[in-house]
Each structure stands twice: as C-alpha cells, then as structure tokens.
Short mmCIF file of C-alpha atoms in Angstrom, two decimals:
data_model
loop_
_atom_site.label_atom_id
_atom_site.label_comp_id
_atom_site.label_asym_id
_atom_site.label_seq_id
_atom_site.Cartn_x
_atom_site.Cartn_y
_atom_site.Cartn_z
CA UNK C 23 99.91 116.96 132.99
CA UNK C 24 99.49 113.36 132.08
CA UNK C 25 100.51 111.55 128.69
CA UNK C 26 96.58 111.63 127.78
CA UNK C 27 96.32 115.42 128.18
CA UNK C 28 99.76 116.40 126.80
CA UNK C 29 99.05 114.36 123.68
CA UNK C 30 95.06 116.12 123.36
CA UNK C 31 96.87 119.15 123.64
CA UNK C 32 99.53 118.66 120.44
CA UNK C 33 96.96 117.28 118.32
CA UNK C 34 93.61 119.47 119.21
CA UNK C 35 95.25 122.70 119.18
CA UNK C 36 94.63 123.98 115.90
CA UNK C 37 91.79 121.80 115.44
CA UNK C 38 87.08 121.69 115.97
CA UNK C 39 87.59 117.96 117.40
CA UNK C 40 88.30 117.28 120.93
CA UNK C 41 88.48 113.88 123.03
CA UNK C 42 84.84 114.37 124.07
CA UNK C 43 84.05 114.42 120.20
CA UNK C 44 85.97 110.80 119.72
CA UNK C 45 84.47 109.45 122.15
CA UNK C 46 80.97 110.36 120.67
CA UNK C 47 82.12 109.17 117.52
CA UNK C 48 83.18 105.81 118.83
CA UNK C 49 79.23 105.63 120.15
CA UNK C 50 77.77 106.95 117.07
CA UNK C 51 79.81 104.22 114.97
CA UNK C 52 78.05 101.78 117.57
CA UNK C 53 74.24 102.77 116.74
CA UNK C 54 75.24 100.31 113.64
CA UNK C 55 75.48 96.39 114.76
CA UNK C 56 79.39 95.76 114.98
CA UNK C 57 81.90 93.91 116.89
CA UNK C 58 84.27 96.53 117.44
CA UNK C 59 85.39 100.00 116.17
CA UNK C 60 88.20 102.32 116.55
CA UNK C 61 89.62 105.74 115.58
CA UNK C 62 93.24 106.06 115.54
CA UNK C 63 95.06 109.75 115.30
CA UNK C 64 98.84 110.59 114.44
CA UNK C 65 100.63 113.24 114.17
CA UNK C 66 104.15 113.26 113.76
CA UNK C 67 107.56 114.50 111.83
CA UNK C 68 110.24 112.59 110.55
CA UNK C 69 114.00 114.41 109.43
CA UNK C 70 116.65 112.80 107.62
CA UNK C 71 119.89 114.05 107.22
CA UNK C 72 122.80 112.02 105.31
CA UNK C 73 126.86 113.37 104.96
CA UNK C 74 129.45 112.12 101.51
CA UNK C 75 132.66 113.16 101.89
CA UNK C 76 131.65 115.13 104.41
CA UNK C 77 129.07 117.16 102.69
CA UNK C 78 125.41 116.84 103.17
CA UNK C 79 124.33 115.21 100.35
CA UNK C 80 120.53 114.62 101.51
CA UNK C 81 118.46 116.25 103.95
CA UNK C 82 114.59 116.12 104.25
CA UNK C 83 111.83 116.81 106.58
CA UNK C 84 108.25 115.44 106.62
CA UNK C 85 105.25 115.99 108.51
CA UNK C 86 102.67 113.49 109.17
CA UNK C 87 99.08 114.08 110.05
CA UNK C 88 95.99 112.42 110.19
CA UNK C 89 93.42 109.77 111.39
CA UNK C 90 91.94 106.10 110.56
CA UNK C 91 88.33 104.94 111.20
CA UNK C 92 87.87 101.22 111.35
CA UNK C 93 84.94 99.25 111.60
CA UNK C 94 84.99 95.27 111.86
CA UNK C 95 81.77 92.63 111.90
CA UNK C 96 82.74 89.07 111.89
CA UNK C 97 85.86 88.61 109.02
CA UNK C 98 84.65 92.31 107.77
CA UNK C 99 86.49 95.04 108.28
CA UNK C 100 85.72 98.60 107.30
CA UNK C 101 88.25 101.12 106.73
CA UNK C 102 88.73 105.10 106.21
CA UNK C 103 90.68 107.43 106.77
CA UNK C 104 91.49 111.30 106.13
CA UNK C 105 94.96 113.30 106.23
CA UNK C 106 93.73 116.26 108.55
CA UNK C 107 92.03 116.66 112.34
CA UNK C 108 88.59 118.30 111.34
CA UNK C 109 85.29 116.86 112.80
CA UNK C 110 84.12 116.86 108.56
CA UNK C 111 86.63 114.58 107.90
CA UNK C 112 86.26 112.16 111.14
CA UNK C 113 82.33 111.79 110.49
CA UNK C 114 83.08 111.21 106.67
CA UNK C 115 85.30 108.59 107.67
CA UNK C 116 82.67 107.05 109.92
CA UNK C 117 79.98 107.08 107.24
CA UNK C 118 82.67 105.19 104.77
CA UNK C 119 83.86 102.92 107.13
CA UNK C 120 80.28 102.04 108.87
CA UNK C 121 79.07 100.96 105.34
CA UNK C 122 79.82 97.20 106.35
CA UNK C 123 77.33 97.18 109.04
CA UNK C 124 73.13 98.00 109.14
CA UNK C 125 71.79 100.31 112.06
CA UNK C 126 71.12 99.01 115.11
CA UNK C 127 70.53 100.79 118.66
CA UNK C 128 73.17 103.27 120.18
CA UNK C 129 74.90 102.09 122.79
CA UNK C 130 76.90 103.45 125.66
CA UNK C 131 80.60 102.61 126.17
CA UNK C 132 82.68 103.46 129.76
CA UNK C 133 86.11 104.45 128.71
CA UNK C 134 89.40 103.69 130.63
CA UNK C 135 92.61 105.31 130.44
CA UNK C 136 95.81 102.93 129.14
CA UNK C 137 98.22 103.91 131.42
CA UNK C 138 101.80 103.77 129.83
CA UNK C 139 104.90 101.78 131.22
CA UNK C 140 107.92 103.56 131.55
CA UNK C 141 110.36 101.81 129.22
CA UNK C 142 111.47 105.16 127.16
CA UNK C 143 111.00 108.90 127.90
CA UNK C 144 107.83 110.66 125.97
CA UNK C 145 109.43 113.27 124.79
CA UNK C 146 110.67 114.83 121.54
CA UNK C 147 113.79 113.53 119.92
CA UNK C 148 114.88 116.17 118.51
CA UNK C 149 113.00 119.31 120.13
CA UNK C 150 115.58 122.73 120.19
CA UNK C 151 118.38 121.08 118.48
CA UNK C 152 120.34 122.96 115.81
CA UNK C 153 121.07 121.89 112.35
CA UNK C 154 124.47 122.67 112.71
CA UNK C 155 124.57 119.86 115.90
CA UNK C 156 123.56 117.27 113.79
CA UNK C 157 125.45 118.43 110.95
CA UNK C 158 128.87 118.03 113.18
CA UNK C 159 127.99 115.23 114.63
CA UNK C 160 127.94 113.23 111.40
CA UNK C 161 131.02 114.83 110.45
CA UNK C 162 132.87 113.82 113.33
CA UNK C 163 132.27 110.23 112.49
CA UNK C 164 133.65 110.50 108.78
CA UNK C 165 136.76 112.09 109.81
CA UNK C 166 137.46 108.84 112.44
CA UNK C 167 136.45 106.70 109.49
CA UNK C 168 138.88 108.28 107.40
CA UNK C 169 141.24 108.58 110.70
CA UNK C 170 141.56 105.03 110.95
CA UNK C 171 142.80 103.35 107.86
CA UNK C 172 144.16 105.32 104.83
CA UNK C 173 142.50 102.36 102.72
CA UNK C 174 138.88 104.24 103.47
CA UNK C 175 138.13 106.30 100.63
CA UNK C 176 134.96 106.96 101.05
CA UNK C 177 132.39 107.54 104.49
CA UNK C 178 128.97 107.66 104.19
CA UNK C 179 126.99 109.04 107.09
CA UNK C 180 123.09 108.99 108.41
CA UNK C 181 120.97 110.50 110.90
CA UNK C 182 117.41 109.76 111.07
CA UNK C 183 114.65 111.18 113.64
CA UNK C 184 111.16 110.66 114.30
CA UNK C 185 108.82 112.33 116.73
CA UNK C 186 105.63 110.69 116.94
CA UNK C 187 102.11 111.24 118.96
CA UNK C 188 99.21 108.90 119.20
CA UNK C 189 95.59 108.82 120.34
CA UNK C 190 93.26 105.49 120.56
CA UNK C 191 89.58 105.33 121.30
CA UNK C 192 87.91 102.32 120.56
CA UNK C 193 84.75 100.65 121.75
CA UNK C 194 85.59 98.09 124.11
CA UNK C 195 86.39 101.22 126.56
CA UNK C 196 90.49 102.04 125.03
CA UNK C 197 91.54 105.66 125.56
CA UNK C 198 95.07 105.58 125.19
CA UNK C 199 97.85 107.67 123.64
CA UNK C 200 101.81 107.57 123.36
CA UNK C 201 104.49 110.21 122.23
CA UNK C 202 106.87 107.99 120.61
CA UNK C 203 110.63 108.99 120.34
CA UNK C 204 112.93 107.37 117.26
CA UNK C 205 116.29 107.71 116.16
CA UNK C 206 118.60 106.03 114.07
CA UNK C 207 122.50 106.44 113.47
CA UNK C 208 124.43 104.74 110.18
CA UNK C 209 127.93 105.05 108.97
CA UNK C 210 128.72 102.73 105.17
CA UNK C 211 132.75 103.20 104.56
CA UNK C 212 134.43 101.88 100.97
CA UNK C 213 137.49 101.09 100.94
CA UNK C 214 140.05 99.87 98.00
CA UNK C 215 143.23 98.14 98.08
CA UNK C 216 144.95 96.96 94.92
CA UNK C 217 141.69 98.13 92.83
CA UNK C 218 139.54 95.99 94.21
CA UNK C 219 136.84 97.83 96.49
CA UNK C 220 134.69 96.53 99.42
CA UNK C 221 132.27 98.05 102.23
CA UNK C 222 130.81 97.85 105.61
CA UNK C 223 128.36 99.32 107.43
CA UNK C 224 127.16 99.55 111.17
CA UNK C 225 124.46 101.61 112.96
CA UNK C 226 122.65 101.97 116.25
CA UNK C 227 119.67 103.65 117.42
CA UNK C 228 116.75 103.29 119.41
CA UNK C 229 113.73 105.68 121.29
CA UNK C 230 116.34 107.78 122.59
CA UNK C 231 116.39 111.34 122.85
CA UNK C 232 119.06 113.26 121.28
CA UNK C 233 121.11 113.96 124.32
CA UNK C 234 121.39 109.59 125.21
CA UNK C 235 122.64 109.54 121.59
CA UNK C 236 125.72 112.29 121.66
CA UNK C 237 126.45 109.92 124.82
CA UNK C 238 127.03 107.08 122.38
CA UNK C 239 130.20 104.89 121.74
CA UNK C 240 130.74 106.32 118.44
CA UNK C 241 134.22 105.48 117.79
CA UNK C 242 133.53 101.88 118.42
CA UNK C 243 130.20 102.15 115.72
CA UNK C 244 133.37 103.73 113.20
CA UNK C 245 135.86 101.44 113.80
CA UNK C 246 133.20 98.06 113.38
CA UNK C 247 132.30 99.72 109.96
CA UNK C 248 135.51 99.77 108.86
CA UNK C 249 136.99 96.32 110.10
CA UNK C 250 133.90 95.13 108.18
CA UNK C 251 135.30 96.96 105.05
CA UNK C 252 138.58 95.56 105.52
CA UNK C 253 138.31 92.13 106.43
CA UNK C 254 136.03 92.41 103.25
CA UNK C 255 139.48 92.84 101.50
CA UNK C 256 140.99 89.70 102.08
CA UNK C 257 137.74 87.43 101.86
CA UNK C 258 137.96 83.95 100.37
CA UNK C 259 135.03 82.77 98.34
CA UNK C 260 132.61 80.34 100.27
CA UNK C 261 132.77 77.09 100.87
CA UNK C 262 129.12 75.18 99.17
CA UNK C 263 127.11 72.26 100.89
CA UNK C 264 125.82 71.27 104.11
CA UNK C 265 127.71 71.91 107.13
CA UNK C 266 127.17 72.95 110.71
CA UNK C 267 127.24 76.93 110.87
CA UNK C 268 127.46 79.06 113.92
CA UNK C 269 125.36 82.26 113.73
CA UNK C 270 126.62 84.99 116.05
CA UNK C 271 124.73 87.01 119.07
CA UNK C 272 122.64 89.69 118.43
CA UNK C 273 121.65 91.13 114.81
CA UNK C 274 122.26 87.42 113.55
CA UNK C 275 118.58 86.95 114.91
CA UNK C 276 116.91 88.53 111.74
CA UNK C 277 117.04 85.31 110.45
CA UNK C 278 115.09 84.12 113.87
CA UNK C 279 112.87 87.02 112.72
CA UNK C 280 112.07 86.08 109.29
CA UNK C 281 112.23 82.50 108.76
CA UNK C 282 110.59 81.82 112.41
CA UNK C 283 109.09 84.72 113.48
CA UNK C 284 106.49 86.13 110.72
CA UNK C 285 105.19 82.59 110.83
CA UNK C 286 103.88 83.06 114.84
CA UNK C 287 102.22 85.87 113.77
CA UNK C 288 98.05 85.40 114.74
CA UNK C 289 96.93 86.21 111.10
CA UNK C 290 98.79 83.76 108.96
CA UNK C 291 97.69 80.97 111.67
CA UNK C 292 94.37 81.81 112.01
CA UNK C 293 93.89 81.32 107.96
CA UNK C 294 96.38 78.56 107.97
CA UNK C 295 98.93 79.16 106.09
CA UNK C 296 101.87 79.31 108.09
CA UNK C 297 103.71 76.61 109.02
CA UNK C 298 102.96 76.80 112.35
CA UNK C 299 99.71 76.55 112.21
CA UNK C 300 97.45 74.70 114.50
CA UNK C 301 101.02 73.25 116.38
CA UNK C 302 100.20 75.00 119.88
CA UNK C 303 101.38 72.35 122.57
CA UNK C 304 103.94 70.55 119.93
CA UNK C 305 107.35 70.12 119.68
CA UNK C 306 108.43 72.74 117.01
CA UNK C 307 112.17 73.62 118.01
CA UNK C 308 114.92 71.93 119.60
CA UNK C 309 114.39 71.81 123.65
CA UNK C 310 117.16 74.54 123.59
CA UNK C 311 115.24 77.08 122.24
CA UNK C 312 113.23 79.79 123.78
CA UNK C 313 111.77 82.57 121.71
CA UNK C 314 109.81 85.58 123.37
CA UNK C 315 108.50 88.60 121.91
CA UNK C 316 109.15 91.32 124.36
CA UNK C 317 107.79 94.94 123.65
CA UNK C 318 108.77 96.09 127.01
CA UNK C 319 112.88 96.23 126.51
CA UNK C 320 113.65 99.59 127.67
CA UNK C 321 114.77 102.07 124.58
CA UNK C 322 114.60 99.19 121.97
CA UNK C 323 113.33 100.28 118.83
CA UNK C 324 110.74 97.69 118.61
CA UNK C 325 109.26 98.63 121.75
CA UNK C 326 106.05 100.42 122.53
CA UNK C 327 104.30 100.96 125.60
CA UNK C 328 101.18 100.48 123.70
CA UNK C 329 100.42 99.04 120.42
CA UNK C 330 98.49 100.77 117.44
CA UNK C 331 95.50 99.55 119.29
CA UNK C 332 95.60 100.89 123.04
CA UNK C 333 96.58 97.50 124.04
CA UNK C 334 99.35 97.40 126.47
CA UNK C 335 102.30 96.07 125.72
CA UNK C 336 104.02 92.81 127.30
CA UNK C 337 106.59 90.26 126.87
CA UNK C 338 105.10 86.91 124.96
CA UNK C 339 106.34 83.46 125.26
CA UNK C 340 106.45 82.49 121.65
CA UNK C 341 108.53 79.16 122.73
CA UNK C 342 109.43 77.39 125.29
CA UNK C 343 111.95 74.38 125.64
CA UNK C 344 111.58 73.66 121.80
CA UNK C 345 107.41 73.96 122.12
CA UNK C 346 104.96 76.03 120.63
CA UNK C 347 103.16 78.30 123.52
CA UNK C 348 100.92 80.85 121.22
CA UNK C 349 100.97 83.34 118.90
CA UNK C 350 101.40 87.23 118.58
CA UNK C 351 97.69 88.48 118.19
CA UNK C 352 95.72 92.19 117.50
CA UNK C 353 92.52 92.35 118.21
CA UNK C 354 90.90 91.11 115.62
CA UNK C 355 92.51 87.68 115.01
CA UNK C 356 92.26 87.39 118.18
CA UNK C 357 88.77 87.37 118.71
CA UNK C 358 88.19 85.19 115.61
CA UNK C 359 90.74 82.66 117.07
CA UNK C 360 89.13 83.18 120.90
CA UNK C 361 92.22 83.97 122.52
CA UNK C 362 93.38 87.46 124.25
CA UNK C 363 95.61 90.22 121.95
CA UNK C 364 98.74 90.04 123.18
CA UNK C 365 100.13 93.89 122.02
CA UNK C 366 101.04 93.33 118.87
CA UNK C 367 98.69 94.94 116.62
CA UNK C 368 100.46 97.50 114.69
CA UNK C 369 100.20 100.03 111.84
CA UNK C 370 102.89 101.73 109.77
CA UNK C 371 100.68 104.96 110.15
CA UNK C 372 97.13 106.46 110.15
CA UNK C 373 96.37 105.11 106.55
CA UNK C 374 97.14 101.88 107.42
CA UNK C 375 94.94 98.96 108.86
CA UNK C 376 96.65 97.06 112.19
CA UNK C 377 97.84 93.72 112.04
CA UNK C 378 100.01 91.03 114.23
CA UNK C 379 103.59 91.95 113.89
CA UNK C 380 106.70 91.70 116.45
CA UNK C 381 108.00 94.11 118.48
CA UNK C 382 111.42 92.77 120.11
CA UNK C 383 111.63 89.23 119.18
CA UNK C 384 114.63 87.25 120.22
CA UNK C 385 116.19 83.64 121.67
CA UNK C 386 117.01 83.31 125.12
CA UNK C 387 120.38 82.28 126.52
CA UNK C 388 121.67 79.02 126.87
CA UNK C 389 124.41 77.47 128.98
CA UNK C 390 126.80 76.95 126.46
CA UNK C 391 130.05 79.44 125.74
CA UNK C 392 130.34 81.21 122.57
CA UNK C 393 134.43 79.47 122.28
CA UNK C 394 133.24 76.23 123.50
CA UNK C 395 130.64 76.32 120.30
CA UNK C 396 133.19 77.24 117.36
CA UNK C 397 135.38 74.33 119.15
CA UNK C 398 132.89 71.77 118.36
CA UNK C 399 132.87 72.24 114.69
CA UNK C 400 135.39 70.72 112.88
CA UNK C 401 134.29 72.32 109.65
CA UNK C 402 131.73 74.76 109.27
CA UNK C 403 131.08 78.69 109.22
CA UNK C 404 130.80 81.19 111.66
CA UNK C 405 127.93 84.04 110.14
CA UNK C 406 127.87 86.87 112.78
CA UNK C 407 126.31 89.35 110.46
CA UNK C 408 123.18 89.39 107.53
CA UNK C 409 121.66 91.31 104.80
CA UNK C 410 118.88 90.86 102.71
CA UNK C 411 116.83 87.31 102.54
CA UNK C 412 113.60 85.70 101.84
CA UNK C 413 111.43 83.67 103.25
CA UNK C 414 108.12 81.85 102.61
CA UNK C 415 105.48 81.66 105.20
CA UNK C 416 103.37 78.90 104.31
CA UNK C 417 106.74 75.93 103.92
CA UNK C 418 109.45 78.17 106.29
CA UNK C 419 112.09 78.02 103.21
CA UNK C 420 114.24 80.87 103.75
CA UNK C 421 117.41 82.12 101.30
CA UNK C 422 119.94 84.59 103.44
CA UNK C 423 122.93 86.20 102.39
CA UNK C 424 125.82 86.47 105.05
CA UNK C 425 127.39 90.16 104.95
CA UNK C 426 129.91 89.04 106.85
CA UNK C 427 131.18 85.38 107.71
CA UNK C 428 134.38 83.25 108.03
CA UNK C 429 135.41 79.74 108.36
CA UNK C 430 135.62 77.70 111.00
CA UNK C 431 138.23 75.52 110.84
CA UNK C 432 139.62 72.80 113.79
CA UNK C 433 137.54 74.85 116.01
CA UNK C 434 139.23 78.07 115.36
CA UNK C 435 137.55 81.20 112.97
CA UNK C 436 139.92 81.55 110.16
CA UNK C 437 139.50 83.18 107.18
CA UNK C 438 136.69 85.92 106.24
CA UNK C 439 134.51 84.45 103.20
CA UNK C 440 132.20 86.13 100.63
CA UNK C 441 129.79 85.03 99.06
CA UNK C 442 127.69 82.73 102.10
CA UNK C 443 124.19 82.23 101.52
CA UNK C 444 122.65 80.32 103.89
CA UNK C 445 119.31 77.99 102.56
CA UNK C 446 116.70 76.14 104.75
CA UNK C 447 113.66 75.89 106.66
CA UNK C 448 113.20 78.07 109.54
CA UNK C 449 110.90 74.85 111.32
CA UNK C 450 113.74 72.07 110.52
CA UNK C 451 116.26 74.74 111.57
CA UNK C 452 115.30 75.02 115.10
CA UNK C 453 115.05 71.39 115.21
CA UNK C 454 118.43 71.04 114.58
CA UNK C 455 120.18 73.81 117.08
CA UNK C 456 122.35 71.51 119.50
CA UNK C 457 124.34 74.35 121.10
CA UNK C 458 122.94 77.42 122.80
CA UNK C 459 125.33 80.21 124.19
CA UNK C 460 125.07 82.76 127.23
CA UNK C 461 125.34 85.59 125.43
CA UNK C 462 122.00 86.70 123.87
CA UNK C 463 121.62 90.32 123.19
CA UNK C 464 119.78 92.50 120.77
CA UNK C 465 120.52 94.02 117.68
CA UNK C 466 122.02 97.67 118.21
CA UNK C 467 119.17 99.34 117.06
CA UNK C 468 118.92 99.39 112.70
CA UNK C 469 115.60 97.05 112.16
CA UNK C 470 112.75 97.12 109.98
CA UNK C 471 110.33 94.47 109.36
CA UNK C 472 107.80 94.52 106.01
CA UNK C 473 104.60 92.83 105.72
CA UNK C 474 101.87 93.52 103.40
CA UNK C 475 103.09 96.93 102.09
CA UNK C 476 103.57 98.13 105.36
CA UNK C 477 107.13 99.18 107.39
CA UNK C 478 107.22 99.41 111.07
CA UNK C 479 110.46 99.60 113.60
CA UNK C 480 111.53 96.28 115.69
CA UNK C 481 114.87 94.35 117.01
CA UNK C 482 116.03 91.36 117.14
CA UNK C 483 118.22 89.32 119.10
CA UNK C 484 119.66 86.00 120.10
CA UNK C 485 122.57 84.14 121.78
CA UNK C 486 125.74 82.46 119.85
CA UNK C 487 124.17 78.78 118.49
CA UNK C 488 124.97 76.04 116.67
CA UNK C 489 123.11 74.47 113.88
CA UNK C 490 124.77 71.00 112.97
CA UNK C 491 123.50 71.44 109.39
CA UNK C 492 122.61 73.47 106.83
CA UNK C 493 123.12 74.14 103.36
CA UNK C 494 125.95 76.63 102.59
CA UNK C 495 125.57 77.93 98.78
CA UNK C 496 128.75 79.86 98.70
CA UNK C 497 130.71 80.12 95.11
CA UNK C 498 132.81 76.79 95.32
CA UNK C 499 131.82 73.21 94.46
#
C-alpha cells in the first residue's frame, strides 16, 4: 500500500469525505477567480510523560484532528478551518475561506502524486508500546544520574512522542501526504555543594521510532547533564567587553538560527524588513561561511519529506563563501517575489496558516581544527552551549545567554564562567568569523523555533568558529 493510500485510510475511516471529495473541493474553490487554493488535513496524537525523583509527576495525552482551507488572490489570503473530517465542515470552510474572491468559471486541475524521500521511516512512534516501557526507561536514567555523583540531588526526566499524518491537495495539481514520526528525550539534574545549587540539562531526539531510541547512548546523555551541573559548581563570574569568543559545534548554531537565520526567511524579505533584504548576490558573511538549509538530513527533527504544502523537500544554499544565494520560500512569497518555493512552507498544525520557516539550518565545515582555534585567542571565551535569546529581524541585534561557557586563556579553556551573555548583530557577526573548524554537526535533537504564535520542530548545527569580536556582558567590569 503506498504512503497516499495508507494515510486515506487513517484519516477517512470513520469519516463521509474521501480523496475524490478533496479533490472536488479543490475545483469547486476554483469556480471563484484565485491564484491558488489548498486543503490541508491532520490527524495526529501527542503523549508526554515526565519522572521527579523517580515518580511520574506528569503524564498527558492529546489527540489532534482536523483540516484548513486556504484561499489566496494577489497579497489576500483566505483562511478556515474546522476541528473534525465531515464533508459539512470542509464545504463550510470553503464558503468562509472563498469570501476573498468573486465567481468565475470552474476549472479542471490534473493532480500528481508527491512521492516521499526516504530520510525517516513512516511509521508510528510509539504504536504497541507499554506504559510501563516508557515508565522504566525514564527511571533508568535517574538512577545513573543519581549513580554518578552523590552531589545530584535531584533528576528530572522527559519523554515526549508524536505521531503525526498528513494529506495536501491543492490546485496547482499537489496530492501529497506524510506520516510523521517525533520523539524527544530530556534529563535536568540539580545538584548542591556547600548550599549553593546549580543544574544542567541535555536531551536528544529526532523522527525515530521507539525501538532506534532504547538503542540510544543514554549513559553518555546522563553523564553530559550532570558534568553540566557540576562544572556549574565551580563557575567564575564572566568576564565584560569585547573579545574574540569561540562558539562550539553543534547546538551552538541556535544562535546561527536566530540572529541569521529568521532573517533569510522569504516573508520578512519580500516586505523588507529584514536585514537581508534585497542583498541576493552581496557579500553578507565572511568568505568562510556557508549556511544551507537542509530538510533532507536523515532522522533530524527538522526534517520533512514534504513541507505543510506538498512541496518536496530539499537542501537550500542560503550562503555561499560569505554571499547571499536566496531565501527559504512557501508558496506564496514565492510567487509574489517570482522565484520557486524551496520546501519550507510550514504550519504548526491544521489551524494554522503556512509560512517560510527552516527545517535543518546549519554552517558548513571549514579547514581549521577545533585546538588550533582556542590557540589563537589569547583572551577570549569558549561558549559551547545556549539558552534563551532575542533577536530583532529588521537591524540583526541579538542578546544570548551562554548556559554553559569558560575562559580561554593563553590558548587553553580554563575556568567555567556564569553569567556570559553574548550581544551583537547577527550581519556584522558573520563578517567577522576568521576561523572555521572541521567539525560541523547538528544539534542532538531538542529544537524549537517560534514565529508569529506558531511552534514547529527544527535543528541546528555548525562547526567550531572563531569570532575575533564581540561584546561579552558577563557580571565584571
């Protein structure tokens, strides 16, 4: 059975519509005068299950059901949508969503079948597993947090799972659908010393199915939670001011992501208000930087064989040797902006209108190595690690807080700080990145991007670099 038929099946079985139904939907829509119109359909169900002190604290379970209707004419868009599978509903949300056009003469569309790449299996995460396997497996990691150092005192533990199935039909001929696999594994530890209490945290995840995750390195996931918690301990406050600072490989790129990433996105450049706007062709980065937006890593959790449009999915050159190749586009900016989508219109769900966001987005290797980087600096910081931060489209100003971080001192990492925020502009930044490692990798598995109210999975990724300034605002003067 193929991927379309399995996924008909799930969602039309206790339901009056059917694909043939859709599809004369999609041609009904188009007896009004539009430029496009699509009906997306989910239906999926999300658990959550988190341990304390070895006790489940939190569990939940949530269905998801339902489909969107949008219509778009010029800069107009139409939207609708209803919480159930009933041909009522679908045609109700037609008539809402249609009311941005006049009538016009039916037309015929010829619809093709997406056909999915293989870069995760399509099946469910968690189909025929037992509470009580989940339940032990997040026990088992807070007795090796507790296991290793008798400083831990507490172990906080989280699964999440999502199972999700899609269906596309839209009038420039899509007729695609996905089952979606999602899971997500975090451990937070506290530990105290001397009365004073700290904490770290590590996860991983990805579209795995249950039995890749039980496969997992979990006792190295433990043991990086808690030598986060510890070296925590004996943190020195920052240093403050500009100085060079190495970020590390790998989750280090959410700061690629936010200060340099949400600005590529086709909708801020089409209006203008990004700073990248209207730069295609120019020098925007150092000539050591390349930044791609790949959708296609196999069992990343930003990737998707198709977007929330039908459109396949495909590794973007964002750019290239320091210049600015193009943007990430859905369909709609890209047709005002006369360019081709490039599979990045997504949605957080049914109720929710697609826009440009990133998938995988990550720097490319360099040629330098990661030791041959922290010997360079004579004074600076080393920030392998990030929490929260903000950032500001339109100028590229960005505040981030380092989670974890140390100085570099005489080209050696030396102490663990606290404290490291690190401010600047994500356009100047990449102009200033002299040093480029060999080690690029993604993040483990733990992101989520926001824009406009909406959440949807992604990683990010990059390779050990060097950025000979940038202002530090740690907690000394």
């Amino acid at each position: 059975m193929s991927l379309l038929n399995t996924v008909e099946s799930n969602l039309f079985a206790e339901s009056d519509l059917s694909l043939d139904y859709l599809k004369q939907s999609i041609e009904t829509l188009h007896s009004n005068i539009l430029d496009f119109s699509d009906i997306y359909l989910q239906q999926g169900c999300m658990e959550h299950w988190q341990l304390e002190d070895g006790l489940v604290k939190d569990s939940s379970f949530n269905l998801v059901k339902g489909l969107g209707v949008r219509t778009i004419d010029g800069d107009k868009t139409g939207f609708a949508y209803a919480n159930s599978f009933k041909k009522l509903e679908l045609d109700n949300a037609i008539k809402a969503a249609s009311s941005i056009s006049r009538l016009g003469q039916t037309r015929k569309v010829g619809f093709t079948e997406a056909r999915n790449k293989d870069i995760f299996q399509h099946q469910s995460t968690m189909a025929k597993i037992e509470q009580i396997e989940k339940i032990q497996l997040l026990q088992k990691l807070d007795k090796k947090a507790r296991q290793l150092d008798e400083k831990v005192t507490q172990a906080i533990v989280g699964l999440s799972a999502s199972d999700e199935s899609i269906l596309i039909v839209a009038s420039d001929g899509t007729l695609a659908a996905d089952i979606r696999p999602m899971i997500r594994l975090n451990i937070t530890v506290l530990v105290e010393s001397n009365g004073k209490r700290e904490r770290g945290s590590a996860g991983l995840g990805g579209r795995y199915l249950w039995s890749d995750l039980i496969n997992m390195d979990f006792e190295g996931l433990v043991q990086q939670a808690v030598v986060q918690a510890l070296r925590n301990l004996d943190a020195i406050d920052a240093p403050a001011g500009s100085m060079p600072v190495v970020l590390g490989n790998g989750w280090s790129g959410v700061l690629l992501h936010e200060a340099v990433g949400h600005g590529l996105e086709g909708d801020f450049n089409r209006k203008g208000s990004s700073a990248y706007s209207n730069k295609i062709g120019q020098k925007v980065a150092s000539e050591l930087c390349t930044v791609v937006d790949d959708g296609t890593v196999q069992n990343m959790r930003g990737s998707i064989t198709v977007d929330d449009e039908g459109t396949a999915s495909q590794s973007n050159v964002l750019i290239e040797n320091g210049i600015l190749k193009g943007y990430m586009q859905d369909k709609h900016n890209a047709h005002l902006m006369g360019v081709s989508p490039t599979g990045n219109g997504r949605r957080e769900s049914y109720a929710h209108l697609p826009m440009p966001r990133m998938t995988n987005t990550f720097m490319l290797s360099g040629d330098s190595e990661k030791d041959e980087i922290i010997a360079s600096v004579k004074k600076g910081i080393y920030a392998p690690n990030f929490a929260g931060g903000q950032v500001d489209i339109t100028s590229g100003n960005f505040v981030f807080s380092a989670s974890e971080a140390y100085l570099i001192e005489n080209g050696k990492i030396t102490a663990p700080i606290k404290g490291a925020t690190l401010i600047g502009n994500g356009p100047r930044v990449l102009q200033r990145v002299s040093m480029v490692a060999n080690d690029s990798c993604l993040d483990p598995g733990i992101g989520v991007c926001g824009k406009a109210g909406q959440s949807v999975p992604v990683s990010v990724g990059q390779p050990t670099l060097k950025i000979d300034e940038l202002t530090v605002g740690g907690t000394e003067s």
